[in-house]
Tab-separated table of C-alpha atoms in Angstrom:
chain	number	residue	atom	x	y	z
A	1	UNK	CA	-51.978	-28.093	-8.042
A	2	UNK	CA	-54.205	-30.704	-8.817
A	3	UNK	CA	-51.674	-33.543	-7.617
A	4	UNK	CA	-48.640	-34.343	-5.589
A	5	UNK	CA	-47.729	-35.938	-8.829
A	6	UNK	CA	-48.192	-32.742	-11.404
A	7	UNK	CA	-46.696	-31.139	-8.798
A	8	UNK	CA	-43.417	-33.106	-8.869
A	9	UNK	CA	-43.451	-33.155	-12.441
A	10	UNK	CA	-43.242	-29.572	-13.284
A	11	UNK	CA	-40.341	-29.126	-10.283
A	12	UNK	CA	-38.235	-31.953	-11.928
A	13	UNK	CA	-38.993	-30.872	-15.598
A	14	UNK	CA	-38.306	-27.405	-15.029
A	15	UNK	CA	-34.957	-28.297	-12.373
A	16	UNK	CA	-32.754	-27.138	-15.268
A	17	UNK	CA	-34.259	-23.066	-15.352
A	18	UNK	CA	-32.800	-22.956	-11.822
A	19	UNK	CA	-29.218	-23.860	-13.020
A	20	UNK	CA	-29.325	-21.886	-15.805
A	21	UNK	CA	-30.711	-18.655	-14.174
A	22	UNK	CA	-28.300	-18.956	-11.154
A	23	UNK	CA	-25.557	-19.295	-13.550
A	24	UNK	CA	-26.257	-16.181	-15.412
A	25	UNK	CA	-27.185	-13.912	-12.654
A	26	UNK	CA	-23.715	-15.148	-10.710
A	27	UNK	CA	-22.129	-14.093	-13.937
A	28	UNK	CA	-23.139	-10.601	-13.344
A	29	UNK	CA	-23.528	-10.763	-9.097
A	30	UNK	CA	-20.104	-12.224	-8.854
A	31	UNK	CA	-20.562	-11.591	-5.165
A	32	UNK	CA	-23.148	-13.755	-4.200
A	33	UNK	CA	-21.964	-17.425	-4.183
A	34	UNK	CA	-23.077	-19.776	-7.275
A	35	UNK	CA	-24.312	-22.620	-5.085
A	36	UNK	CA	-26.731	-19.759	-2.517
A	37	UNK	CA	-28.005	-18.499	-5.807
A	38	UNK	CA	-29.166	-22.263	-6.741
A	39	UNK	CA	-30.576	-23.092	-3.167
A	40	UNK	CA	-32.609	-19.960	-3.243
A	41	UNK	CA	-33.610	-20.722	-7.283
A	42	UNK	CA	-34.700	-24.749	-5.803
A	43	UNK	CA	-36.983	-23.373	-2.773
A	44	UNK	CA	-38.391	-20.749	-4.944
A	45	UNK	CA	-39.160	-23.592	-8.028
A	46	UNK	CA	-40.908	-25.932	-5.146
A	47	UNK	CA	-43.181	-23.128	-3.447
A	48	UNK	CA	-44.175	-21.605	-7.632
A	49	UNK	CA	-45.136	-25.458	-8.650
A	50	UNK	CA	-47.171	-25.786	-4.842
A	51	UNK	CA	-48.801	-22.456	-6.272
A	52	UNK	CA	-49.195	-22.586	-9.471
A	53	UNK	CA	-52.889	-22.718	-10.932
A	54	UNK	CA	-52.830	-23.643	-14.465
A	55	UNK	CA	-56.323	-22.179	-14.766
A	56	UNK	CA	-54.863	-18.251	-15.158
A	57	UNK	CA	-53.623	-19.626	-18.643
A	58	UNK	CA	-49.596	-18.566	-17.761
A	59	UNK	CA	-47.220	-21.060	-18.707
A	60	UNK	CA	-45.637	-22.351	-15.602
A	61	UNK	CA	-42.023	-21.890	-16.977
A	62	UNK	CA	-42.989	-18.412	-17.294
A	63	UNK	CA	-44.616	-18.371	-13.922
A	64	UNK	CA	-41.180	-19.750	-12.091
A	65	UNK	CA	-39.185	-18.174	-13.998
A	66	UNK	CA	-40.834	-14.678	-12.148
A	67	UNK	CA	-40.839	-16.685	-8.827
A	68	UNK	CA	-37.207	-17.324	-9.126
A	69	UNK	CA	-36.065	-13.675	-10.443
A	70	UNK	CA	-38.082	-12.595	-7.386
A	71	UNK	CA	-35.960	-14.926	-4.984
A	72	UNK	CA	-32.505	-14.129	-6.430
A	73	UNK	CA	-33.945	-10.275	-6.077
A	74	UNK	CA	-34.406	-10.697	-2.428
A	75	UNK	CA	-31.219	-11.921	-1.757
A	76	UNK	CA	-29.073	-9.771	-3.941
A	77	UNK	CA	-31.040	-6.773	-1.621
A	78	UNK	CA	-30.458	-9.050	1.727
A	79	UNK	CA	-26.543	-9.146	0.682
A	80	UNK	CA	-26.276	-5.700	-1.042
A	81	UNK	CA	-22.717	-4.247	-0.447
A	82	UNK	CA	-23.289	-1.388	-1.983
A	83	UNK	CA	-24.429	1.618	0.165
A	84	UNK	CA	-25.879	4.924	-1.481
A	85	UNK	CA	-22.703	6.734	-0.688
A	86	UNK	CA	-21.299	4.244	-2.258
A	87	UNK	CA	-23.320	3.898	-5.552
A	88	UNK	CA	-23.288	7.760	-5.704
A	89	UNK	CA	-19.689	7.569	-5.370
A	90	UNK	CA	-19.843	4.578	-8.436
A	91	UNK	CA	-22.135	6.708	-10.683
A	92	UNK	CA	-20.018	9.978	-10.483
A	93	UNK	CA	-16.929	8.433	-11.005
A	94	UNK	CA	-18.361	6.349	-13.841
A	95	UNK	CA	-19.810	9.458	-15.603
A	96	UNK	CA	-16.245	11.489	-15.350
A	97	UNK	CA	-14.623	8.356	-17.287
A	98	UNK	CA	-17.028	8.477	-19.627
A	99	UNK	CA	-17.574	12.092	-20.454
A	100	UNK	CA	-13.456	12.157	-20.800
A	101	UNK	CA	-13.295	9.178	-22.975
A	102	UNK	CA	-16.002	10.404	-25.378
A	103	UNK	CA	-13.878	13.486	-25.554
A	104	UNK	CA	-10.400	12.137	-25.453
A	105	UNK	CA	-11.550	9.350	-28.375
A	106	UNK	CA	-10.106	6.912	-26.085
A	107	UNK	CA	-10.556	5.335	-22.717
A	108	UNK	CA	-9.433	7.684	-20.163
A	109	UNK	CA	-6.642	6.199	-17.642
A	110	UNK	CA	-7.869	6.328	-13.634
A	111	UNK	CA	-5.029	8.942	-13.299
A	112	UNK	CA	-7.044	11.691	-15.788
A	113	UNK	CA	-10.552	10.837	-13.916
A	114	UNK	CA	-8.461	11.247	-10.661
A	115	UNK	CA	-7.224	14.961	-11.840
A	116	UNK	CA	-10.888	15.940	-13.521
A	117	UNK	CA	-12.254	15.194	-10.127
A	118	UNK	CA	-9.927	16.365	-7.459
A	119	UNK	CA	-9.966	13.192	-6.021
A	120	UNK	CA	-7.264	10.472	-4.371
A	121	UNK	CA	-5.842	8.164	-7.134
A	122	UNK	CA	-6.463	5.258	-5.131
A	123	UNK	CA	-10.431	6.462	-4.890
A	124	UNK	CA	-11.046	6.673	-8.388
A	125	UNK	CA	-9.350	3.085	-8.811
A	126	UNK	CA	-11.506	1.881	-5.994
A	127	UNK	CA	-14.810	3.197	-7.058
A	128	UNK	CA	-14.024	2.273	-10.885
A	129	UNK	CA	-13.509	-2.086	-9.364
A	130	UNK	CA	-16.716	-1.450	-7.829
A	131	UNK	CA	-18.491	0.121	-11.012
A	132	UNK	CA	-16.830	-3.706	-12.819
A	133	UNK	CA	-18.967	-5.503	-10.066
A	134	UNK	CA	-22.244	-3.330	-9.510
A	135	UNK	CA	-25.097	-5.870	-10.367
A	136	UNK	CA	-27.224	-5.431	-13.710
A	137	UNK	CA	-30.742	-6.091	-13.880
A	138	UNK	CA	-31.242	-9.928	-13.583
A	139	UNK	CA	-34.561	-8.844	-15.469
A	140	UNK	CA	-32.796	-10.020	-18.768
A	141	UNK	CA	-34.907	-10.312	-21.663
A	142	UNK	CA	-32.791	-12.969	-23.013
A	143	UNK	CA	-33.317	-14.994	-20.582
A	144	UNK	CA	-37.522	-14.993	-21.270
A	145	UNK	CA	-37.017	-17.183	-24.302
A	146	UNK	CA	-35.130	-19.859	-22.345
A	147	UNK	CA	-36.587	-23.379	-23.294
A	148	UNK	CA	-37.042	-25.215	-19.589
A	149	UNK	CA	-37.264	-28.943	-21.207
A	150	UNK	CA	-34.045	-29.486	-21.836
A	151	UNK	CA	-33.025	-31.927	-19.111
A	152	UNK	CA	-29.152	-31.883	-17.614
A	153	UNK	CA	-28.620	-34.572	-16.015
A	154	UNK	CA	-26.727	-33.536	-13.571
A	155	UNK	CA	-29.236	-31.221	-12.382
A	156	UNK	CA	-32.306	-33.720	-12.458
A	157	UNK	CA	-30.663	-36.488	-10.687
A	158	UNK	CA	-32.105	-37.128	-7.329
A	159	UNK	CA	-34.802	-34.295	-7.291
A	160	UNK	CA	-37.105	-36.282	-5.525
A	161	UNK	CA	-34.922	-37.417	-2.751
A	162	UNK	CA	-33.632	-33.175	-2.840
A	163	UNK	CA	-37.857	-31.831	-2.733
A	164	UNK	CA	-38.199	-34.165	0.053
A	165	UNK	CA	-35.148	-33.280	2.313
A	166	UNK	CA	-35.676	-29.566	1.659
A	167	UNK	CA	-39.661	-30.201	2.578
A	168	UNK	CA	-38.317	-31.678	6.017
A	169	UNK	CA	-35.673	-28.730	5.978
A	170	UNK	CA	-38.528	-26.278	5.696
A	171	UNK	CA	-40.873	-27.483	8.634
A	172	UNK	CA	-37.856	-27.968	10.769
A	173	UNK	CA	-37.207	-24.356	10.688
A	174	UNK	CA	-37.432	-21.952	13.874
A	175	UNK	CA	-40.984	-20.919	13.761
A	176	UNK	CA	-40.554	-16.854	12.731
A	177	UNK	CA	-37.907	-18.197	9.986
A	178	UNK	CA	-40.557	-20.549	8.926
A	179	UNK	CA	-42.810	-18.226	8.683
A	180	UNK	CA	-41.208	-16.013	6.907
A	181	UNK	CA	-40.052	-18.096	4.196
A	182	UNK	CA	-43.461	-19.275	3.857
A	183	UNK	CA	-44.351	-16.009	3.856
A	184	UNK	CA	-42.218	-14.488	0.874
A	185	UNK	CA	-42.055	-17.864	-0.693
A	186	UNK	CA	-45.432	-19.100	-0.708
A	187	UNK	CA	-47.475	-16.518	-0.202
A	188	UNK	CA	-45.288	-13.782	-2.117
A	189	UNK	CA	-46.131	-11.026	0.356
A	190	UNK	CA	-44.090	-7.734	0.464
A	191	UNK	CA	-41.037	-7.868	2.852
A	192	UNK	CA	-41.902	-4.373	4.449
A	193	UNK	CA	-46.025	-6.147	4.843
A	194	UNK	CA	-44.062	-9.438	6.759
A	195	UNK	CA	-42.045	-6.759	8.542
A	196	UNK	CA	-44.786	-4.769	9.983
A	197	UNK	CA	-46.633	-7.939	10.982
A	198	UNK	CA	-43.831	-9.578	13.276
A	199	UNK	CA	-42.829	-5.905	14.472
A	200	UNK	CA	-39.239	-6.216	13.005
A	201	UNK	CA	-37.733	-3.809	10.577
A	202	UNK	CA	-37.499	-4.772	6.911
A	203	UNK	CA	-33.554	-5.175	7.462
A	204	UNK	CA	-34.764	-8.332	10.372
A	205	UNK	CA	-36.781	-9.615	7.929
A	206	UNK	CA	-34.256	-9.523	5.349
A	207	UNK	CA	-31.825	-11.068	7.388
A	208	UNK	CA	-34.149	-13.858	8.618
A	209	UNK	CA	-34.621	-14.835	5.400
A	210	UNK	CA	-31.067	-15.447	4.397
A	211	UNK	CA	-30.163	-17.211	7.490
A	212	UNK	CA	-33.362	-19.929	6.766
A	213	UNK	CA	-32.071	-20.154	3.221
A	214	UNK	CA	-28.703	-20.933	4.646
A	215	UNK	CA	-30.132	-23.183	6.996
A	216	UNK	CA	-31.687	-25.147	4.013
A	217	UNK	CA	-28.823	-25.500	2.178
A	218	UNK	CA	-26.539	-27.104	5.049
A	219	UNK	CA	-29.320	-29.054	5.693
A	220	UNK	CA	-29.052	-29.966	1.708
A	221	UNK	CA	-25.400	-30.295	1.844
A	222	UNK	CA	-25.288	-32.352	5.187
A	223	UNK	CA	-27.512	-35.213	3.308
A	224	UNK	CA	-25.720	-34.872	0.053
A	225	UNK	CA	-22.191	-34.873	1.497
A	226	UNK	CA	-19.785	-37.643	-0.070
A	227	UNK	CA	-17.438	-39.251	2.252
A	228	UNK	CA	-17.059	-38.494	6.333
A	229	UNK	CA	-16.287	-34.787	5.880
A	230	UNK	CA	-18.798	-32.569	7.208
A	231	UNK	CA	-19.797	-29.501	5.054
A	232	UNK	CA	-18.739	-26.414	5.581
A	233	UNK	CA	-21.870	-24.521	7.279
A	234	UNK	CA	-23.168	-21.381	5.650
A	235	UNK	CA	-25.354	-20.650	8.247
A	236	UNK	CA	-24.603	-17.770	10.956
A	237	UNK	CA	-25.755	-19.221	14.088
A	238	UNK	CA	-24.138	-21.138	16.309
A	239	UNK	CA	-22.957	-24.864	16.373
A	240	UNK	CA	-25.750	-25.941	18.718
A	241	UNK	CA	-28.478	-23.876	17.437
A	242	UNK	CA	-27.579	-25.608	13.807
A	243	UNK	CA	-27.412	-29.248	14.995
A	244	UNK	CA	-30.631	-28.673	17.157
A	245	UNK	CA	-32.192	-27.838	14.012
A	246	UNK	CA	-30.508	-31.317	12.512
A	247	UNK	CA	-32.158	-32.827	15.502
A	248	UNK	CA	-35.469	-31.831	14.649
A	249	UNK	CA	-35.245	-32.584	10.928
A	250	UNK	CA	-34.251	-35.891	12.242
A	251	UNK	CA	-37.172	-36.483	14.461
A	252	UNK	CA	-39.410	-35.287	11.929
A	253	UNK	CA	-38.293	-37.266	9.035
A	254	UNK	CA	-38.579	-41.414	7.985
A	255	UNK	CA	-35.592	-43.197	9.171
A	256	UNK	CA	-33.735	-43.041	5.449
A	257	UNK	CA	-33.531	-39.709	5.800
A	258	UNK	CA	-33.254	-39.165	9.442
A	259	UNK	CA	-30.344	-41.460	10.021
A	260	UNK	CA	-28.186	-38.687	8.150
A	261	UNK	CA	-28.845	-35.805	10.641
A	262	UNK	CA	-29.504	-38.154	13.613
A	263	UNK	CA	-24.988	-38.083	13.200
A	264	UNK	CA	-25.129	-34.360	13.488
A	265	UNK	CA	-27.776	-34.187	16.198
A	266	UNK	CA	-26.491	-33.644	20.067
A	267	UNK	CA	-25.502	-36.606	21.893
């Protein structure tokens, strides 16, 4: 970008894609939580406006709105539940249903599927809750015509003080999560490329990644918290690691903002 400034601008004008795309893809990927979906959909809007060249003629909304797909991708991957057994499982069962209803001229009842496939009425009513939660394509093309202007306030306020937190957040990070995220984020390179670099399998990488975005949002939520009541952590590691990594966001940071984690830091 030419500016800091531009550079702010297009994150705060374009704040409101991030709420409305992590809405709609927790609408379908009721599994991954509302609030990881945003923190991923924030980090993802920062790195695309630090990015962005206005010279290849793309609209930026248009150019986010790819960088953010992409993160909520990653993560829905990093947190899949689903293994193929599983999804075979899904599909057959699925395919039985629907083969008997078109037949039957009505929906067919889990105990019919059960006796077309020889299988355990309690595995046909399993696989058929996990066909009602199997994640759609968050490539919607109803989502391509969303107009990013439209401020919500609630989503706008404080996005300076939040880009400048998660900016600390970011550098504070241990150095392969770092550069990892800077990695996917920033420079948009293939997990399986990052993965052959460090000498990790993809899974690692994966798995790196979702612990630093984790990371990032207790950091968010630990400046953000109302009251005395510390935040639930996200984050996998363990109480020390995560208030070292306060510590160093602390050190790191101007006093406004350092004060907050300087509480959570080690005595």
């Amino acid at each position: 970008m030419s500016s800091r400034a531009e550079r702010n601008r297009l994150v705060e004008a374009n704040l409101p894609l991030v709420g409305y795309l992590a809405a709609d893809t927790h609408a379908r990927a009721t599994h991954i939580p509302r609030e990881e979906l945003a923190a991923v959909g924030a980090l993802a809007l920062v790195t695309a406006a630090d990015a962005y060249d206005p010279a290849l003629g793309v609209p930026f909304g248009a150019y986010a709105r790819r960088r953010i797909l992409g993160a909520f991708a990653d993560e829905m991957r990093s947190m899949d539940w689903a293994s193929r057994g599983i999804r075979k499982r899904i599909k057959e069962t699925v395919a039985v249903r629907d083969t008997l209803t078109a037949a039957l001229g009505r929906t067919a009842t889990v105990s019919e599927v059960a006796t077309a496939m020889g299988s355990p009425r309690e595995a046909v009513s399993e696989a058929l809750a996990d066909a009602a939660r199997t994640v759609s394509t968050i490539d919607d093309p109803a989502a391509r015509d969303l107009v990013a202007d439209v401020r919500l306030p609630e989503e706008s306020a404080l996005v300076g003080e939040r880009r400048e937190v998660l900016e600390h957040a970011i550098a504070a990070l241990p150095e392969r999560m770092r550069r990892i995220v800077l990695a996917v984020y920033i420079e948009e390179r293939p997990v399986k490329e990052i993965a052959e670099e460090l000498g990790v399998t993809h899974s690692a990488v994966s798995q790196q990644r979702s612990e630093a975005v984790r990371l990032l949002r207790d950091a968010l939520d630990r400046y953000f918290a109302e009251g005395t009541v510390e935040p639930v952590a996200s984050t996998r590691i363990s109480p020390a690691a995560r208030d070292a990594y306060f510590g160093r966001i602390a050190e790191a940071a101007g006093a406004r903002i350092g004060e907050v984690f300087r509480t959570a830091a080690p005595a």
